[in-house]
XYZ file of C-alpha atoms in Angstrom:
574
model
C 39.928 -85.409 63.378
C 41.753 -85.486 60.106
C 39.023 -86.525 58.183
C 36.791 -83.413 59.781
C 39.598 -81.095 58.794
C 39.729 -82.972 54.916
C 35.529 -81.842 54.905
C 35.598 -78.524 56.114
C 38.759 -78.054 53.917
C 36.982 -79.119 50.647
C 33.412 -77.098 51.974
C 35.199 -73.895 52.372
C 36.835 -74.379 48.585
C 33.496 -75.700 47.147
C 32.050 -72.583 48.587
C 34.850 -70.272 47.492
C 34.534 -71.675 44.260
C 30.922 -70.967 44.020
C 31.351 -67.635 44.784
C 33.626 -67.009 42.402
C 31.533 -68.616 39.243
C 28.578 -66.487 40.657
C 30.560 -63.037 40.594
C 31.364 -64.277 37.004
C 27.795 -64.524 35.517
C 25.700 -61.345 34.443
C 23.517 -59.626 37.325
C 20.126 -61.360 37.632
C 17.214 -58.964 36.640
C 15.780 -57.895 39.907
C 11.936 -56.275 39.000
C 11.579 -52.546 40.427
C 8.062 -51.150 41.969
C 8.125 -47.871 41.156
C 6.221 -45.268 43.259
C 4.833 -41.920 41.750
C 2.614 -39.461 42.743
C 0.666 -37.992 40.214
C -0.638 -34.207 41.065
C -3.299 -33.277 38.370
C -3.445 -29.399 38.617
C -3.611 -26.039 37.145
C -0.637 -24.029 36.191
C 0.096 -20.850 34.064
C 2.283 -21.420 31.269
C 2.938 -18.917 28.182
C 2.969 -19.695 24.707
C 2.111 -17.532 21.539
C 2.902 -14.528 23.679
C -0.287 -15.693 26.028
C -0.394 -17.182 29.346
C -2.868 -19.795 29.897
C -4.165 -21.925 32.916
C -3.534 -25.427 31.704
C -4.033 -29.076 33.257
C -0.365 -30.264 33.995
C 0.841 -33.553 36.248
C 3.216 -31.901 39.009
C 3.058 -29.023 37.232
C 5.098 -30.107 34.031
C 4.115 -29.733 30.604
C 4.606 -32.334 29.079
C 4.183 -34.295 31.999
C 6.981 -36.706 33.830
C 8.630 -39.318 32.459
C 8.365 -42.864 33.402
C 11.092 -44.724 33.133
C 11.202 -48.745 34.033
C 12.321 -51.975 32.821
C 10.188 -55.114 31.521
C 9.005 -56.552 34.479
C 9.009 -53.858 36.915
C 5.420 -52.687 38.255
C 4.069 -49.177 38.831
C 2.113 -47.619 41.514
C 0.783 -44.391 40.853
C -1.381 -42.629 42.947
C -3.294 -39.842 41.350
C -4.485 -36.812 43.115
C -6.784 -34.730 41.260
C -6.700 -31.209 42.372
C -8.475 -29.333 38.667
C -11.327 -27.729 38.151
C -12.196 -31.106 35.786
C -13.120 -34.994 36.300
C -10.026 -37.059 34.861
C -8.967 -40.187 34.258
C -5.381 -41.756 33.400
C -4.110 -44.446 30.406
C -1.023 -46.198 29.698
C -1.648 -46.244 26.159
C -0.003 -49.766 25.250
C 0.472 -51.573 28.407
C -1.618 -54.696 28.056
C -2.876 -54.612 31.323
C -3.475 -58.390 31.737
C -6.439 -59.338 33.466
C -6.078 -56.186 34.883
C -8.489 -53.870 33.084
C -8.937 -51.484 36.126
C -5.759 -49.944 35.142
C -6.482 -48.999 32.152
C -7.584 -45.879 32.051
C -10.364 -44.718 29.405
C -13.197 -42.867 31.730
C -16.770 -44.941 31.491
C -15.322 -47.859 29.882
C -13.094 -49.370 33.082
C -13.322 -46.626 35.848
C -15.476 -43.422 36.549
C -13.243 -40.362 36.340
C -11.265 -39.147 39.368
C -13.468 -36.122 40.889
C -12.002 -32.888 41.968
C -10.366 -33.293 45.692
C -10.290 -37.432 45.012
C -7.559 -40.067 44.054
C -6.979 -42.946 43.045
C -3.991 -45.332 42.896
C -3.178 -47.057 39.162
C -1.442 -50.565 39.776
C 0.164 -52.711 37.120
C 3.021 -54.657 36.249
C 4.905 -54.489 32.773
C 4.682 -58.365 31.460
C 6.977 -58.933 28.329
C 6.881 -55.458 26.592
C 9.801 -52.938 25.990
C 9.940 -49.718 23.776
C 8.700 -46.360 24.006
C 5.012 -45.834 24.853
C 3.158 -43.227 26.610
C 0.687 -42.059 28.823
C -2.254 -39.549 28.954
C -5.748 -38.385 30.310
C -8.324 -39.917 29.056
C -11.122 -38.148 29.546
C -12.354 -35.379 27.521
C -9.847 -33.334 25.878
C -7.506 -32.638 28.960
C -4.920 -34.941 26.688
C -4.164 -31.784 24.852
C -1.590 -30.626 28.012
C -1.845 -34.192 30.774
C 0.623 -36.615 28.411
C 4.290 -38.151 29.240
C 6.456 -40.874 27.888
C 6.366 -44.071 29.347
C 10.069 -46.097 28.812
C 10.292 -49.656 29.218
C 14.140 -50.674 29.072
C 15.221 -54.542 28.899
C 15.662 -57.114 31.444
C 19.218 -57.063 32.649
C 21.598 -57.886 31.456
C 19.748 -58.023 27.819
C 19.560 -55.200 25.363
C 18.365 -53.674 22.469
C 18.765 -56.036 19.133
C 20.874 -53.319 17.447
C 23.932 -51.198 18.038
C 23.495 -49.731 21.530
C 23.424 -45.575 21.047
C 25.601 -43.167 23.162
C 22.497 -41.442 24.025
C 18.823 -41.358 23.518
C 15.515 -38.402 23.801
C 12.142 -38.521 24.030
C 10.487 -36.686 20.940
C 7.340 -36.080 21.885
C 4.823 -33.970 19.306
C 1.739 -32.459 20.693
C -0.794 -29.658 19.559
C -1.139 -26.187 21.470
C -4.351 -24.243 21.450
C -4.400 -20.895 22.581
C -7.750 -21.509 24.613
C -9.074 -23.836 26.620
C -9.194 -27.069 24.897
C -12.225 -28.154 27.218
C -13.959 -24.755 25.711
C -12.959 -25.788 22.307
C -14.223 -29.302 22.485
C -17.886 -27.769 24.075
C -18.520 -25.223 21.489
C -17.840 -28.319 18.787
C -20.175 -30.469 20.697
C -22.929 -28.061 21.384
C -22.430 -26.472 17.924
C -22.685 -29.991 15.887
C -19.531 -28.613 13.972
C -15.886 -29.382 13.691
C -13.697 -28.022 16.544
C -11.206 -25.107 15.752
C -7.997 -26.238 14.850
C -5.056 -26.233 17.144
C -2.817 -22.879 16.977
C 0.442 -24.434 16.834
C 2.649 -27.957 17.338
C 5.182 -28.574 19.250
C 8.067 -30.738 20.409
C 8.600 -31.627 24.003
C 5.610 -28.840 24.370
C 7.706 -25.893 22.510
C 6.310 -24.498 19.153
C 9.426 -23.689 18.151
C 10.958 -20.889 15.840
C 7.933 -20.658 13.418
C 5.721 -19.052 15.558
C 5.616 -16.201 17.952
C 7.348 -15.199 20.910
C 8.972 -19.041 20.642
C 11.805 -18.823 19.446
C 13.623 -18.442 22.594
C 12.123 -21.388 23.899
C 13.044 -23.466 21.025
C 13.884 -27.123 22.007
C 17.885 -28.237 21.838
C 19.545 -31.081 21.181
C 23.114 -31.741 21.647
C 25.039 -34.519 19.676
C 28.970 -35.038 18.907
C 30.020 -35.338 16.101
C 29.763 -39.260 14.484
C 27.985 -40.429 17.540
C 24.502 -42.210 17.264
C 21.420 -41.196 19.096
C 18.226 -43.022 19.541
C 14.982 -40.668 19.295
C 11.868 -41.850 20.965
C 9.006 -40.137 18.920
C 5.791 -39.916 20.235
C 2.751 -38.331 18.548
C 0.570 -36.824 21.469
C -1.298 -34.754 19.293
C -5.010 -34.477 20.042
C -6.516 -34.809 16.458
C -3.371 -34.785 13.646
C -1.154 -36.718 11.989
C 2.404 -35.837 11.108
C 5.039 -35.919 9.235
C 8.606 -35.569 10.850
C 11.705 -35.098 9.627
C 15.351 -34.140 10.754
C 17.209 -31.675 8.000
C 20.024 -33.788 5.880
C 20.327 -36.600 8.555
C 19.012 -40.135 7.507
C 16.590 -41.954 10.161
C 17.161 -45.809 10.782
C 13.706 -47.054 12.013
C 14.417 -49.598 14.974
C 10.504 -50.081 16.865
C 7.109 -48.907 16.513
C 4.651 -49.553 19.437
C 7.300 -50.694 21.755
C 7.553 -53.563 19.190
C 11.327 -53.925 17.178
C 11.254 -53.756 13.642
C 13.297 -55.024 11.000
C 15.703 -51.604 10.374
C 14.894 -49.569 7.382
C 16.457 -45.881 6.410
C 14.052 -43.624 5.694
C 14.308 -39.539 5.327
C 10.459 -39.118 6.739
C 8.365 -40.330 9.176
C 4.448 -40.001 9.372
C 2.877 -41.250 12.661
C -0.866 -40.784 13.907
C -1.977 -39.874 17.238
C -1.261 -42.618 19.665
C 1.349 -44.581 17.897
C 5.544 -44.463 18.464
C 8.454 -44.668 16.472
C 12.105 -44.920 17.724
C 14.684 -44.099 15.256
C 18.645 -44.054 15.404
C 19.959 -40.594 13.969
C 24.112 -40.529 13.469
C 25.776 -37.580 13.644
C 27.120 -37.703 10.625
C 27.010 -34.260 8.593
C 29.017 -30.787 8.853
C 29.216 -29.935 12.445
C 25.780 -26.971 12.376
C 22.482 -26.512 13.616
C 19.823 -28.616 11.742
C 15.869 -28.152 12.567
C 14.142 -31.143 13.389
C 10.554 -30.396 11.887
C 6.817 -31.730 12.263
C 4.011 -30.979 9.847
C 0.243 -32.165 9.126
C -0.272 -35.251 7.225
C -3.716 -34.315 6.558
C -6.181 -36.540 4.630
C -9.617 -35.305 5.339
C -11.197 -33.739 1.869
C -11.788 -29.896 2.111
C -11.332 -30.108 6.408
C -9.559 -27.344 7.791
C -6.276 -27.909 9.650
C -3.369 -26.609 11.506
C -0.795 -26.123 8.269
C 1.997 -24.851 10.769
C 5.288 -26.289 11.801
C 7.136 -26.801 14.665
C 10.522 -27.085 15.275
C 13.687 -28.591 17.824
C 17.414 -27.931 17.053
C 19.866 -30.768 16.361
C 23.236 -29.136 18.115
C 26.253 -30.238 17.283
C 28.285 -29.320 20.021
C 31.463 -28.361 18.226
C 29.460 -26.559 16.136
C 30.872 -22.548 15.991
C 31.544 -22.411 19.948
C 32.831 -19.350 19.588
C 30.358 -17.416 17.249
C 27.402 -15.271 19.809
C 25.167 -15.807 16.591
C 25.015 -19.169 14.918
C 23.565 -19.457 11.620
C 20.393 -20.214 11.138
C 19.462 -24.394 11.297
C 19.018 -26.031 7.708
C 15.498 -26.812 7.149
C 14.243 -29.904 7.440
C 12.369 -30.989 3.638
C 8.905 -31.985 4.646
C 6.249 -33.839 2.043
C 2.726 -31.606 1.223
C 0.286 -32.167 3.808
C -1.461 -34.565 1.340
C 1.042 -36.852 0.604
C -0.431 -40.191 0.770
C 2.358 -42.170 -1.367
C 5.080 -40.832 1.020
C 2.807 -41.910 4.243
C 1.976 -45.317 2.718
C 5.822 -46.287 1.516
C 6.997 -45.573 5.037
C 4.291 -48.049 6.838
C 4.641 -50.524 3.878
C 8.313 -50.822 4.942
C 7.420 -51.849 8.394
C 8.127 -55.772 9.459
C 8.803 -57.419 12.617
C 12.171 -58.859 12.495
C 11.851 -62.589 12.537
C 8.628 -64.896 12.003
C 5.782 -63.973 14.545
C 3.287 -66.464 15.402
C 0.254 -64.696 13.414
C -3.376 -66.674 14.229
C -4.008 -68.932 10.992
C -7.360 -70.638 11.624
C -9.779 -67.892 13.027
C -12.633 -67.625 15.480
C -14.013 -64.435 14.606
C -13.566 -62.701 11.000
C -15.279 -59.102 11.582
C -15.296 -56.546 9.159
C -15.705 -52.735 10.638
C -16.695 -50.085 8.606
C -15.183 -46.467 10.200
C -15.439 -42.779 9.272
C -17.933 -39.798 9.846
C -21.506 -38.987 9.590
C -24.038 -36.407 9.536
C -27.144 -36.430 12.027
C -29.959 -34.454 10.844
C -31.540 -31.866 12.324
C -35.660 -31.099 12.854
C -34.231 -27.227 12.918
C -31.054 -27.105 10.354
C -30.844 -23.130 11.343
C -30.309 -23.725 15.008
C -27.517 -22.569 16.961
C -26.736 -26.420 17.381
C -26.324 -27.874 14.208
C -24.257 -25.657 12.504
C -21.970 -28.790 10.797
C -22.617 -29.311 7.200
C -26.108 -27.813 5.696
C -27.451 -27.634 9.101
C -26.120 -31.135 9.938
C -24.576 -32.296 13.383
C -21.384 -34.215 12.798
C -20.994 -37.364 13.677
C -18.676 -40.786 13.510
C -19.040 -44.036 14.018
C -17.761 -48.013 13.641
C -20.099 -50.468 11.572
C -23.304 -47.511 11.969
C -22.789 -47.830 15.419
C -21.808 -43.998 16.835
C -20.802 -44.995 20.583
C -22.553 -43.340 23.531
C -20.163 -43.247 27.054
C -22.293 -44.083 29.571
C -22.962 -41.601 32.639
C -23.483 -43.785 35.398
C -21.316 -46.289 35.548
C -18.373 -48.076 33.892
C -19.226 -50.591 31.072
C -16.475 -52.933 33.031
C -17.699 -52.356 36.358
C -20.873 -53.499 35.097
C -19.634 -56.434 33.346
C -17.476 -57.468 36.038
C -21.135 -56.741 38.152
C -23.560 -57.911 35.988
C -25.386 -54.896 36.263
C -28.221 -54.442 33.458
C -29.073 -51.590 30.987
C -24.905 -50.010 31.056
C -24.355 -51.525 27.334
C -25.753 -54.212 25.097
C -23.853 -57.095 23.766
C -25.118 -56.294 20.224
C -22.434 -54.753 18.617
C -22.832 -55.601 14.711
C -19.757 -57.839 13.199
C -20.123 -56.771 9.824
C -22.011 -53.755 8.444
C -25.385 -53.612 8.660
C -25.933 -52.798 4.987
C -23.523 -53.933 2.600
C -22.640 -50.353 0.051
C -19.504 -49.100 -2.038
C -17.368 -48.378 1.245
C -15.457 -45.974 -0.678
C -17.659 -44.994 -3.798
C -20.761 -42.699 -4.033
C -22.743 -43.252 -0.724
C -26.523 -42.336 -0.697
C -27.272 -39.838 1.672
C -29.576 -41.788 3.371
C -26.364 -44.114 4.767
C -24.732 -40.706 6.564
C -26.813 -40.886 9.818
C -25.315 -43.491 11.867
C -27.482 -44.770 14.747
C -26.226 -44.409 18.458
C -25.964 -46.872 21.339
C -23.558 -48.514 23.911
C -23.064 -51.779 21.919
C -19.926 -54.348 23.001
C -19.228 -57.115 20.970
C -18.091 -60.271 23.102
C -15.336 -62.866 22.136
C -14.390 -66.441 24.086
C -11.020 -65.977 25.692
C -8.599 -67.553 23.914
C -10.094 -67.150 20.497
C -8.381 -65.634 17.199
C -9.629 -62.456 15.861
C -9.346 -60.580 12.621
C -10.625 -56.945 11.965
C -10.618 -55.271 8.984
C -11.176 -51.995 9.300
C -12.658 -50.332 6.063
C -12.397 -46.563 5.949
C -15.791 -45.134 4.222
C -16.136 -41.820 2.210
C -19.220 -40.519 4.302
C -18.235 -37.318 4.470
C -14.704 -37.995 3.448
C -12.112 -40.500 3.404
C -9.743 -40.134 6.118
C -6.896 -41.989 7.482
C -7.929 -43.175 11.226
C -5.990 -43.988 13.841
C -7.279 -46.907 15.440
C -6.480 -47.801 18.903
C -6.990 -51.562 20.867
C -6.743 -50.984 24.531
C -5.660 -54.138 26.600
C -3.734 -55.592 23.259
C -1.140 -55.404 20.328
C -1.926 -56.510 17.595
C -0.581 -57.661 13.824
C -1.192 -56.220 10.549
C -1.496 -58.367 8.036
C -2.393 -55.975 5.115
C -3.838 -53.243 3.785
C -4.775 -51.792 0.684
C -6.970 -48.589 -1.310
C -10.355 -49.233 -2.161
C -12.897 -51.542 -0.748
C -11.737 -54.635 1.189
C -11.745 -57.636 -1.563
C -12.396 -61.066 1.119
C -12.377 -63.354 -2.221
C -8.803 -61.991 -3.124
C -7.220 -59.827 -0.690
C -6.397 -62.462 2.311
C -3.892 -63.919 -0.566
C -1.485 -60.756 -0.215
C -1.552 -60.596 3.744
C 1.744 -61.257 5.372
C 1.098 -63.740 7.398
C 5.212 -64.366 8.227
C 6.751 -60.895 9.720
C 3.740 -58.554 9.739
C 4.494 -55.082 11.922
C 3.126 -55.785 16.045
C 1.082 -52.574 16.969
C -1.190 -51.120 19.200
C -2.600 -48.058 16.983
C -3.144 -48.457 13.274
C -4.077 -46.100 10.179
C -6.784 -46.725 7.976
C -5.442 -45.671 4.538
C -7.657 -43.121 3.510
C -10.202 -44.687 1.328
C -9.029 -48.094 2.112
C -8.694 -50.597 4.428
C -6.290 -52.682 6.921
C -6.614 -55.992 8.637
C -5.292 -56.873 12.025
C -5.255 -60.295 13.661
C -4.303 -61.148 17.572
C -5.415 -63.382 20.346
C -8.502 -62.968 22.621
C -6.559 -63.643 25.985
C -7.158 -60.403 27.912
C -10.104 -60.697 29.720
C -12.134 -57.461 30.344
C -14.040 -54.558 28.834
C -11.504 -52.867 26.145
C -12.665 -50.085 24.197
C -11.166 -49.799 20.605
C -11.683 -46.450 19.011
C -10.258 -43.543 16.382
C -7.592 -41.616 18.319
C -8.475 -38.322 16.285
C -10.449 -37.257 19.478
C -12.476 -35.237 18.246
C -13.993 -38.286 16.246
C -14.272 -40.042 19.512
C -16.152 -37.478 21.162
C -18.284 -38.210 18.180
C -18.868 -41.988 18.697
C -16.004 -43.633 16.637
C -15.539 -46.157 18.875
C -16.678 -49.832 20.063
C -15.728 -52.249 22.976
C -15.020 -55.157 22.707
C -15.920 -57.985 25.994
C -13.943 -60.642 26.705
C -14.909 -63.015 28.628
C -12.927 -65.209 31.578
C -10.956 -68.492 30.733
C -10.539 -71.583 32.321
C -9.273 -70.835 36.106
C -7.645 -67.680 38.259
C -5.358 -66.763 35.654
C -7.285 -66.620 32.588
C -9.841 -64.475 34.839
C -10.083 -60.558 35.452
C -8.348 -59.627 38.922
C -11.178 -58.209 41.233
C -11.324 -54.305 41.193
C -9.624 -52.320 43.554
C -11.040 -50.903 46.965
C -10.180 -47.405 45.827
C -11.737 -47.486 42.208
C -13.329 -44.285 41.577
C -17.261 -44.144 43.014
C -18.926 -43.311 39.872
């Protein structure tokens, strides 16, 4: 009997103890499923002293934000109740195996008719940041876009000074018609689309334009504390410039990738990409505008040269006065400042060694920028681009066609003929002075549904050489389904004898949308093990509604998890 009492006596302290080392360690991460409902659908707002019917997610412009941590999943169930077929992207998430999440309308799904639905599932797998997400069909991005904010795993956290508080930034581009008009009249037309009519911050032009200014975004800061601003450029077809008036910006992640931290006064970031920045409260206690302008590269192409504007508050700033003074302006480069653009994305490194692919599988070189179709009738109401031209764009001659009837994955996944053809050209199909004097008779590109396929598991490097058909032009290139590294870049034409010798190959920058300097080139290297259809393509869409875009295929490994999930029952009937 003593001997029973001895056991339980030492059981119930063993277990005591146990509890009490457990209540000492740090909370396990427990992964979230997140449920959303996504309502596509009309709604009056007013801006520029107009009220206009625009495409909105639960009726908010900019849409809602999602907010998880890395390894949580998402199911969001869209219900499409516009006038217009749409589809949905998380632009970043990898998606693995899982390219029926993805988003981009013909390439992995059919749009989402009026009166149907359908239900996006996917899990975040070792990725944290700020990304985003947005339609993907047509140009109903202009108004359907929202941040998307992975957090750490408990109990980690960022690798730098945790901020008291944080915003999303996000830029966008207002047009004071229907963007789906605008982007018809370009396409029937053969000419460049109006320009947008304003930008704005969290969907507010700001004080620059009309009837804004009461609407002007706000935001609040004490004095010495440190705020992190999530900066997203949702813009349909522009890059920018941003700045905040006298306050210095520590860059922390681009992508949802960390950076090593550099201070910097200006920003430029292209449609698609992120930036996260720390911004300390350090200056007089005012109002200070943050600002956003064009970067604009294009030779002789119009563009929106207006500015939009959010307040930095401090809060002890003149509580007492009705009338503050007005914000100090933020100093914002010339719309054609390429040095300023290219010293802020030279600065960018990852911030320890990265495993970069050495011995590689597949070197391709892709030639990308804009072309001219001829016309049989150059006086025609439809070809009214340059001396009776249509425009056009396109990647290695190749201007992409979106199928009509089905999905390039679906068929892939299917094996269903005459969707694409795996003939997508590695290099160009006539070598020429990328960036010199082009004959004219190298404008027209030709047009097809071309994927290029690649063994999972292999190592790929693109560089992608901006041409000056047309113009030179910085493009924002997007890989869906991966991140990526960039090794280097430079001006001029790409050099393989003697340019590989300068890439970084050590800390290079992880993203998922890169520039193309104009009238240069930049190379990107990452690892084939994604299976699926993934379209890559200029995220100026205007110059993807042209063709400037290419898929790539990749096939299944080895076994059920090197191999594409199967799609769901609910994927959109085409």
């Amino acid at each position: 009997m003593e001997e029973l009492l001895k056991i339980k006596s030492f059981c119930s302290f063993f277990l005591l103890s146990l509890l009490a080392f457990l209540l000492l360690l740090p909370p396990f991460a427990v992964a979230e499923t997140h449920y959303h409902e996504f309502i596509v659908q009309p709604k009056p707002v007013k801006r520029l002293c107009k009220v206009h019917n625009i495409i909105t997610v639960n009726g908010k412009f900019p849409g809602p934000t999602l907010s998880v941590r890395n390894g949580d999943s998402l199911v969001i169930k869209v219900v499409n109740v516009a006038r217009y077929n749409v589809s949905l992207h998380w632009h970043g998430i990898r998606q693995l195996r899982n390219p029926w999440a993805d988003g981009p309308e013909f390439v992995t799904q059919c749009s989402i008719k009026p009166g149907g639905s359908y239900t996006y599932r996917f899990t975040i797998q070792d990725q944290e940041g700020t990304l985003w997400w947005h339609a993907h069909s047509r140009w109903l991005r202009a108004t359907v876009y929202g941040a998307l904010i992975i957090y750490p795993k408990l109990p980690s956290s960022y690798p730098f000074l945790m901020p008291k508080r944080e915003a999303s930034v996000l830029l966008g581009e207002w047009f004071d018609r229907d963007p789906i008009s605008v982007l018809r009249q370009a396409l029937f037309t053969g000419a460049a689309p109006n320009v947008s009519d304003a930008y704005t911050i969290n969907g507010q032009p700001g004080d620059f334009y009309r009837c804004s200014g009461k609407e002007t975004v706000r935001f609040a800061v004490d004095s010495g504390e440190t705020i992190l601003l999530r900066i997203i450029n949702s813009a349909l077809n522009q890059e920018l410039f941003f700045s905040v008036a006298n306050h210095q910006l520590t860059v922390v992640a681009v992508d949802a990738s960390y950076t090593k931290p550099f201070t910097t006064n200006v920003i430029m970031i292209g449609p698609g990409q992120t930036t996260d920045v720390l911004l300390t409260a350090n200056q007089q206690p005012a109002h200070y505008y943050m600002a956003a302008t064009a970067y604009n590269t294009a030779l002789n192409a119009a563009f929106d040269n207006t500015t939009t504007t959010a307040i930095l508050e401090y809060k002890n700033c003149q509580q007492h006065q009705q009338q503050p003074p007005r914000p100090t302006m933020a100093q914002l480069p010339n719309f054609n400042d390429t040095p300023t653009a290219t010293r802020f994305t030279s600065q960018l490194r990852s911030p320890n060694r990265v495993n970069v692919p050495t011995q590689i599988d597949n070197s391709l070189l892709f030639t990308v920028g804009l072309g001219l179709i001829n016309c049989t009738n150059p006086n025609s109401p439809r070809c009214q681009g340059p001396n009776g031209t249509r425009f056009a764009a396109s990647i290695n001659n190749v201007s992409f066609v979106f199928p009509k009837s089905n999905s390039i994955m679906q068929a892939f996944y299917q094996g269903v003929p005459g969707v694409f053809t795996t003939d997508f050209p590695p290099v160009p199909p006539l070598q020429f002075d990328y960036t010199g004097n082009v004959s004219r008779g190298l404008w027209q590109p030709g047009r097809g549904t071309k994927g290029y396929r690649l063994k999972y598991g292999s190592n790929v490097q693109i560089v992608l050489q901006d041409t000056s058909i047309v113009t030179t032009e910085d493009h924002p290139m997007h890989l869906h389904g991966y991140h990526f590294y960039v090794v280097g870049s430079g001006f001029g034409n790409f050099n393989p004898a003697t340019d590989p010798a300068r890439f970084n190959l050590i800390d290079p920058p992880v993203r998922n949308t890169i520039g193309t300097p104009p009238g240069g080139w930049v190379a990107i290297r990452f690892v084939a093990d994604n299976p699926g259809a993934w379209l890559m393509h200029c995220h100026i869409d205007s110059h993807l509604a042209w063709g400037l875009a290419m898929v790539f295929l990749v096939e299944n490994g080895e076994g059920e998890l090197q191999s594409v999930l199967p799609p769901p029952p609910d994927l959109p009937p085409c």
